[in-house]
CSV table of C-alpha atoms in Angstrom, one decimal:
chain,number,residue,atom,x,y,z
A,1,MET,CA,22.9,22.7,8.1
A,2,PHE,CA,26.0,20.6,7.7
A,3,PHE,CA,25.4,18.7,10.9
A,4,THR,CA,21.7,18.1,9.9
A,5,LYS,CA,22.9,16.7,6.6
A,6,ILE,CA,25.2,14.2,8.4
A,7,ILE,CA,22.4,13.1,10.7
A,8,SER,CA,20.0,12.7,7.7
A,9,ASN,CA,22.5,10.6,5.7
A,10,PHE,CA,23.2,8.4,8.7
A,11,ILE,CA,19.5,7.8,9.5
A,12,ASN,CA,18.7,7.1,5.8
A,13,PHE,CA,21.7,4.7,5.7
A,14,VAL,CA,20.5,2.8,8.7
A,15,PHE,CA,17.0,2.6,7.2
A,16,LYS,CA,18.5,1.3,4.0
A,17,LEU,CA,20.5,-1.3,5.9
A,18,PHE,CA,17.3,-2.6,7.5
A,19,ASN,CA,15.3,-2.3,4.2
A,20,ILE,CA,12.9,0.3,5.6
A,21,ILE,CA,11.4,3.2,3.7
A,22,ILE,CA,9.2,5.9,5.2
A,23,VAL,CA,6.9,7.8,2.8
A,24,TYR,CA,4.9,10.7,4.2
A,25,ARG,CA,2.5,13.3,2.8
A,26,TYR,CA,0.9,16.0,4.9
A,27,GLY,CA,-2.1,17.9,3.5
A,28,ASN,CA,-5.7,17.8,2.5
A,29,PRO,CA,-5.8,16.8,-1.2
A,30,ILE,CA,-7.3,13.3,-1.1
A,31,GLY,CA,-6.5,12.8,-4.8
A,32,GLU,CA,-2.7,13.2,-4.2
A,33,ILE,CA,-2.9,10.6,-1.4
A,34,VAL,CA,-4.6,8.3,-3.8
A,35,TYR,CA,-1.7,8.9,-6.2
A,36,LEU,CA,0.6,7.7,-3.5
A,37,THR,CA,-0.8,4.2,-3.8
A,38,SER,CA,0.8,3.9,-7.2
A,39,PHE,CA,4.1,4.9,-5.7
A,40,ILE,CA,3.8,2.3,-3.0
A,41,HIS,CA,3.1,-0.3,-5.7
A,42,LYS,CA,6.3,0.8,-7.5
A,43,LEU,CA,8.4,0.6,-4.4
A,44,HIS,CA,7.1,-2.8,-3.5
A,45,LYS,CA,7.5,-4.1,-7.1
A,46,GLU,CA,11.2,-3.1,-7.0
A,47,ASN,CA,11.8,-4.9,-3.8
A,48,PRO,CA,9.0,-7.0,-2.2
A,49,ALA,CA,11.0,-7.4,1.0
A,50,ARG,CA,10.9,-3.7,1.7
A,51,LYS,CA,9.3,-2.6,4.9
A,52,ILE,CA,7.2,0.4,3.7
A,53,ILE,CA,5.9,2.8,6.4
A,54,VAL,CA,3.3,5.3,5.2
A,55,ILE,CA,2.3,8.4,7.2
A,56,THR,CA,-0.6,10.5,5.9
A,57,LYS,CA,-3.7,12.3,7.1
A,58,TYR,CA,-6.0,9.8,5.3
A,59,HIS,CA,-4.5,6.5,6.4
A,60,GLU,CA,-7.8,4.7,5.6
A,61,ILE,CA,-6.9,4.8,1.9
A,62,PHE,CA,-4.2,2.2,2.7
A,63,PHE,CA,-6.3,-0.2,4.7
A,64,ASN,CA,-5.8,-3.9,3.5
A,65,ASN,CA,-2.8,-2.9,1.4
A,66,LYS,CA,-0.4,-5.8,2.0
A,67,LYS,CA,2.5,-3.9,0.4
A,68,ILE,CA,2.6,-1.7,3.5
A,69,PHE,CA,4.4,-2.7,6.6
A,70,LEU,CA,3.0,0.1,8.8
A,71,ASN,CA,0.2,2.6,8.1
A,72,ILE,CA,0.3,5.7,10.4
A,73,LYS,CA,-2.1,8.6,10.6
A,74,PHE,CA,-1.0,12.1,11.4
A,75,SER,CA,-2.5,13.1,14.8
A,76,GLY,CA,-5.4,15.5,15.2
A,77,ASN,CA,-3.0,17.9,17.0
A,78,PRO,CA,-1.7,20.5,14.5
A,79,ASN,CA,1.2,21.5,16.8
A,80,PHE,CA,2.4,17.9,17.2
A,81,ASN,CA,2.1,17.3,13.4
A,82,ARG,CA,4.2,20.4,12.8
A,83,PHE,CA,6.8,19.1,15.1
A,84,ILE,CA,6.9,15.7,13.4
A,85,LEU,CA,7.0,17.4,10.0
A,86,PHE,CA,9.9,19.6,11.2
A,87,ILE,CA,11.9,16.4,12.0
A,88,LEU,CA,10.9,14.4,8.9
A,89,ASN,CA,11.7,17.4,6.5
A,90,ARG,CA,15.2,17.6,7.9
A,91,ILE,CA,16.1,14.0,7.7
A,92,ASN,CA,14.4,13.1,4.4
A,93,GLY,CA,16.4,11.3,1.7
A,94,LEU,CA,16.3,8.2,-0.3
A,95,ASN,CA,14.7,6.2,2.5
A,96,ILE,CA,12.6,8.9,4.1
A,97,ILE,CA,10.5,10.4,1.3
A,98,ASN,CA,8.3,13.5,1.3
A,99,PHE,CA,5.6,12.7,-1.3
A,100,ASN,CA,4.9,16.4,-2.2
A,101,PRO,CA,5.0,18.4,-5.4
A,102,PRO,CA,8.3,20.2,-6.0
A,103,LEU,CA,8.6,23.5,-4.1
A,104,ILE,CA,8.1,26.3,-6.7
A,105,LYS,CA,7.4,29.9,-6.2
A,106,LEU,CA,4.3,30.8,-8.3
A,107,LYS,CA,2.0,33.7,-8.9
A,108,LYS,CA,-1.2,33.5,-7.0
A,109,ASP,CA,-4.0,31.5,-8.7
A,110,ILE,CA,-1.6,29.5,-11.0
A,111,HIS,CA,-1.2,25.7,-11.0
A,112,PHE,CA,2.3,24.5,-10.4
A,113,LEU,CA,2.2,22.3,-13.6
A,114,ILE,CA,2.8,25.5,-15.6
A,115,ASN,CA,6.5,24.8,-15.0
A,116,TYR,CA,6.5,21.4,-16.6
A,117,PRO,CA,6.1,19.9,-20.1
A,118,LYS,CA,2.5,19.6,-21.3
A,119,LYS,CA,2.5,15.8,-21.3
A,120,THR,CA,3.4,15.6,-17.6
A,121,HIS,CA,0.9,13.6,-15.5
A,122,ILE,CA,0.6,14.9,-11.9
A,123,ALA,CA,1.1,11.4,-10.5
A,124,ASN,CA,4.2,10.9,-12.6
A,125,LEU,CA,5.6,14.2,-11.4
A,126,LEU,CA,5.0,13.4,-7.7
A,127,ILE,CA,6.8,10.1,-8.2
A,128,LYS,CA,9.6,11.5,-10.3
A,129,ASN,CA,10.2,14.1,-7.7
A,130,ASN,CA,11.3,11.2,-5.5
A,131,GLN,CA,12.5,8.5,-7.9
A,132,ASP,CA,14.3,8.3,-11.2
A,133,GLY,CA,12.8,6.4,-14.1
A,134,ASP,CA,9.9,6.2,-16.4
A,135,PHE,CA,6.4,5.9,-14.9
A,136,LYS,CA,3.9,5.6,-17.8
A,137,ASN,CA,0.4,4.2,-17.3
A,138,VAL,CA,0.2,4.9,-13.6
A,139,LYS,CA,-2.6,3.0,-11.9
A,140,ASN,CA,-3.8,3.7,-8.4
A,141,GLU,CA,-4.9,1.0,-5.9
A,142,PHE,CA,-7.5,0.5,-3.3
A,143,PHE,CA,-8.3,-2.7,-1.4
A,144,PHE,CA,-11.3,-4.1,0.5
A,145,SER,CA,-11.6,-7.2,2.6
A,146,GLU,CA,-14.5,-9.5,1.8
A,147,ILE,CA,-16.0,-8.8,5.2
A,148,GLU,CA,-15.9,-5.0,4.5
A,149,LYS,CA,-17.5,-5.5,1.1
A,150,LYS,CA,-20.5,-7.3,2.7
A,151,GLU,CA,-20.8,-4.6,5.4
A,152,LEU,CA,-20.7,-1.7,2.9
A,153,GLU,CA,-23.2,-3.5,0.6
A,154,ILE,CA,-25.6,-3.7,3.5
A,155,LYS,CA,-25.0,-0.2,4.7
A,156,LEU,CA,-25.1,1.6,1.4
A,157,LYS,CA,-28.1,-0.4,-0.2
A,158,LEU,CA,-26.8,0.0,-3.7
A,159,PRO,CA,-28.8,-1.1,-6.8
A,160,GLU,CA,-27.4,-3.9,-8.9
A,161,ASN,CA,-26.6,-1.8,-11.9
A,162,PHE,CA,-25.9,2.0,-11.7
A,163,ALA,CA,-23.8,4.9,-12.9
A,164,LEU,CA,-22.2,7.6,-10.8
A,165,ILE,CA,-22.3,11.3,-11.4
A,166,HIS,CA,-21.6,14.5,-9.4
A,167,SER,CA,-22.8,18.1,-10.0
A,168,GLU,CA,-19.6,20.1,-9.2
A,169,THR,CA,-16.1,19.9,-8.0
A,170,LYS,CA,-14.7,21.2,-4.7
A,171,LYS,CA,-14.4,25.0,-5.0
A,172,ASP,CA,-11.8,25.5,-2.3
A,173,PHE,CA,-9.0,24.6,-4.7
A,174,SER,CA,-10.4,25.7,-8.1
A,175,THR,CA,-13.6,26.9,-9.7
A,176,ILE,CA,-12.4,26.6,-13.3
A,177,LYS,CA,-13.1,22.9,-13.5
A,178,ASN,CA,-16.9,23.1,-13.1
A,179,TRP,CA,-19.1,22.5,-16.2
A,180,GLY,CA,-22.5,23.7,-14.8
A,181,TYR,CA,-25.1,21.6,-12.9
A,182,GLN,CA,-27.6,22.3,-15.6
A,183,ASN,CA,-25.5,20.4,-18.1
A,184,ILE,CA,-25.0,17.6,-15.7
A,185,GLN,CA,-28.7,17.3,-15.2
A,186,GLU,CA,-29.3,17.1,-18.9
A,187,VAL,CA,-26.9,14.1,-19.1
A,188,VAL,CA,-29.0,12.4,-16.4
A,189,ASN,CA,-32.2,13.2,-18.3
A,190,GLY,CA,-30.7,11.9,-21.6
A,191,ILE,CA,-29.6,8.5,-20.3
A,192,LYS,CA,-32.7,6.9,-18.7
A,193,LYS,CA,-32.0,3.2,-19.0
A,194,ILE,CA,-29.7,3.1,-16.0
A,195,GLU,CA,-30.1,4.2,-12.4
A,196,TRP,CA,-28.0,7.2,-11.5
A,197,ILE,CA,-26.4,7.9,-8.1
A,198,GLN,CA,-25.1,11.3,-7.3
A,199,ILE,CA,-22.1,11.4,-5.1
A,200,GLY,CA,-20.2,14.3,-3.5
A,201,LEU,CA,-21.3,16.7,-0.8
A,202,SER,CA,-24.8,17.5,0.4
A,203,THR,CA,-24.0,21.2,0.0
A,204,GLU,CA,-23.5,20.8,-3.8
A,205,TYR,CA,-26.4,21.1,-6.2
A,206,ASN,CA,-28.8,18.2,-5.8
A,207,LEU,CA,-29.7,16.7,-9.2
A,208,ASN,CA,-33.2,15.3,-10.0
A,209,ASN,CA,-34.0,11.8,-11.1
A,210,VAL,CA,-31.1,10.3,-9.2
A,211,GLN,CA,-30.4,8.6,-5.9
A,212,HIS,CA,-28.3,10.7,-3.5
A,213,LYS,CA,-25.3,9.2,-1.7
A,214,PHE,CA,-23.8,12.3,-0.1
A,215,ASP,CA,-21.0,12.9,2.5
A,216,LEU,CA,-19.6,9.4,2.3
A,217,SER,CA,-16.5,8.4,4.0
A,218,ILE,CA,-13.4,7.8,1.8
A,219,ARG,CA,-13.9,4.0,2.0
A,220,GLU,CA,-17.6,4.3,1.3
A,221,MET,CA,-16.9,6.6,-1.6
A,222,ALA,CA,-14.3,4.2,-3.0
A,223,TYR,CA,-16.7,1.2,-2.7
A,224,VAL,CA,-19.5,3.0,-4.6
A,225,VAL,CA,-16.9,3.7,-7.4
A,226,TYR,CA,-15.9,0.0,-7.2
A,227,ARG,CA,-19.5,-1.2,-7.7
A,228,CYS,CA,-20.6,1.2,-10.4
A,229,LYS,CA,-20.9,0.4,-14.1
A,230,PHE,CA,-19.3,3.7,-15.1
A,231,LEU,CA,-18.8,7.3,-14.0
A,232,VAL,CA,-19.4,10.8,-15.4
A,233,SER,CA,-17.0,13.0,-13.6
A,234,LEU,CA,-15.2,16.3,-13.5
A,235,GLU,CA,-11.5,16.6,-12.7
A,236,GLY,CA,-10.9,15.5,-9.1
A,237,VAL,CA,-10.9,12.6,-6.6
A,238,PHE,CA,-13.5,10.5,-8.4
A,239,ASN,CA,-11.3,10.3,-11.4
A,240,HIS,CA,-8.4,9.1,-9.3
A,241,LEU,CA,-10.5,6.5,-7.5
A,242,ALA,CA,-11.9,5.2,-10.9
A,243,SER,CA,-8.3,4.4,-11.8
A,244,CYS,CA,-8.1,2.0,-8.8
A,245,PHE,CA,-10.8,-0.2,-10.3
A,246,LEU,CA,-10.3,0.5,-14.0
A,247,LYS,CA,-13.9,1.9,-14.2
A,248,LYS,CA,-14.8,3.6,-17.4
A,249,ASN,CA,-14.9,7.3,-16.6
A,250,PHE,CA,-16.4,9.9,-18.9
A,251,LEU,CA,-14.1,12.7,-17.8
A,252,ILE,CA,-15.3,16.3,-18.6
A,253,LEU,CA,-12.2,18.4,-18.8
A,254,SER,CA,-11.8,22.2,-18.6
A,255,GLY,CA,-8.9,24.0,-20.2
A,256,MET,CA,-7.1,24.5,-16.9
A,257,LEU,CA,-4.5,21.7,-17.4
A,258,PRO,CA,-3.2,19.7,-20.4
A,259,LEU,CA,-5.3,16.6,-21.2
A,260,GLU,CA,-2.4,14.4,-20.0
A,261,ALA,CA,-2.2,15.9,-16.5
A,262,THR,CA,-5.0,13.7,-15.0
A,263,PHE,CA,-5.4,11.1,-17.7
A,264,TYR,CA,-5.7,7.4,-16.9
A,265,PRO,CA,-6.2,4.6,-19.5
A,266,ASN,CA,-9.7,4.0,-18.3
A,267,ASN,CA,-10.7,7.6,-19.1
A,268,ILE,CA,-12.9,8.7,-22.0
A,269,ILE,CA,-12.0,12.3,-22.4
A,270,ILE,CA,-14.7,14.9,-23.2
A,271,SER,CA,-13.0,18.2,-24.1
A,272,ALA,CA,-13.5,21.3,-26.2
A,273,THR,CA,-10.0,22.7,-26.0
A,274,GLU,CA,-8.9,22.0,-29.6
A,275,ASN,CA,-7.8,25.3,-31.3
A,276,LEU,CA,-8.2,27.3,-28.1
A,277,SER,CA,-5.2,29.7,-27.9
A,278,CYS,CA,-5.8,30.0,-24.1
A,279,PHE,CA,-5.4,26.3,-23.5
A,280,PRO,CA,-3.9,25.2,-21.1
A,281,CYS,CA,-4.4,28.3,-19.0
A,282,TYR,CA,-3.2,26.9,-15.6
A,283,LYS,CA,-5.6,29.3,-13.9
A,284,LEU,CA,-7.2,28.0,-10.7
A,285,ASN,CA,-10.0,30.6,-10.7
A,286,ASN,CA,-11.3,33.6,-12.5
A,287,CYS,CA,-11.3,32.7,-16.2
A,288,PHE,CA,-10.0,35.7,-18.3
A,289,VAL,CA,-11.7,34.6,-21.5
A,290,LYS,CA,-15.2,35.7,-22.4
A,291,ASN,CA,-17.8,32.9,-21.9
A,292,LYS,CA,-15.2,30.3,-20.8
A,293,PRO,CA,-15.1,28.4,-24.1
A,294,CYS,CA,-13.2,25.4,-22.8
A,295,THR,CA,-16.3,24.2,-20.9
A,296,ASN,CA,-19.1,26.2,-22.6
A,297,LYS,CA,-18.4,24.5,-25.9
A,298,ILE,CA,-19.0,21.1,-24.4
A,299,LEU,CA,-22.7,20.3,-24.8
A,300,PRO,CA,-24.6,17.6,-22.9
A,301,VAL,CA,-25.3,15.8,-26.1
A,302,HIS,CA,-21.5,15.3,-26.5
A,303,VAL,CA,-21.4,13.4,-23.2
A,304,ILE,CA,-24.6,11.4,-24.0
A,305,ASP,CA,-23.3,10.3,-27.4
A,306,LYS,CA,-20.0,9.1,-25.8
A,307,ILE,CA,-21.9,7.1,-23.2
A,308,ASN,CA,-24.2,5.6,-25.9
A,309,ASN,CA,-21.3,4.7,-28.1
A,310,SER,CA,-19.7,2.8,-25.2
A,311,PHE,CA,-23.0,1.3,-23.9
A,312,PRO,CA,-25.3,0.8,-26.9
A,313,ASN,CA,-27.9,-0.9,-24.7
A,314,LEU,CA,-28.5,2.4,-22.9
A,315,LYS,CA,-29.9,4.1,-26.0
C-alpha cells in the first residue's frame, strides 16, 4: 500500500509537470458522462493550456470538444477494462481523476444522495468529489461540427418546429420516476399547435399523435434535443442533454430526490411534493406510500398550463 502510494504520487507529479490530467469514468449511466462535460469545462477554464485526456465508455459525447486533448473509449473487452481500471484506481490523484460518486455503503434500493444536504446537485457532488470550490449553475456541453449538423438533418428528417416528449424513464435504475404514459398522452392531446416527437426506446409505450424517433444514437439524440423548441421530460438523460443547449425543459419530478438534485437553470419544474412528509424518499423502487402522491397529484392540466404560460401561441 505504501509503495503504491509512492508510485501514484510520482506519476501524478510527472503529469502535473507536463500539464496533463486524465479523467476517467467507467459505467453505463449516460447522464453522469454528460455531467463530466461540465467538469471538463471547469478544468479548461482554470488552465486552458492543460492537456485533458478523457477515458469513458461513451467517448462520442466528447466529439468536437476542443477542450480535450485526447478522447479515449474503454474497450469492448471487460477483462481488459478491469485491468486498466485496476491500474487507474491505484494511481489516481490530483492529475488522474476517477469521476465517480463517493463510495458509500447503502441499503439496497436507496439513492446515495441520502447522505448529503438536500440542496446538493448530483453534478456538483461528482465535481466536488474531485475538486474543491463552489460549482453553482453547472451547465453541460455538447458540440457538433457544421458538416455533422447537415448530415443529421438529412438523416433524421426533422420538422422545422417541434417539441420532444418521452413516455417513461429507464427502469433498470429506478421505477419511482415514472409519471404514467396515460398522463403523457394527455399532455400531447392538450397541446395541438406544435408537432410532437417521441424519443426514447422502441420498447417503451408508443404515444399517439406524435412522430416516433426511437433508439437513436447518443449524438442523434443530442441533435434532436438541440433542434427542438422545448421538451417535456422525466428525470433522466434528456434533462441533462437539454442543459447543453439551454432548451426549456418542463421537468416532471417524482419525490425520489430533492428538487435541487437534477435542476438546471433552463428547467421549469413540475412537482407535487409540497407538504409531503415522505419527500424526498431516496427510494429507487417500490414506493411505500399509498397511491404514490408525489406523482399522482400531478395532473396533465398542470403541465399543459405551464407550457401555455411559456408559449402563449400554442393555446
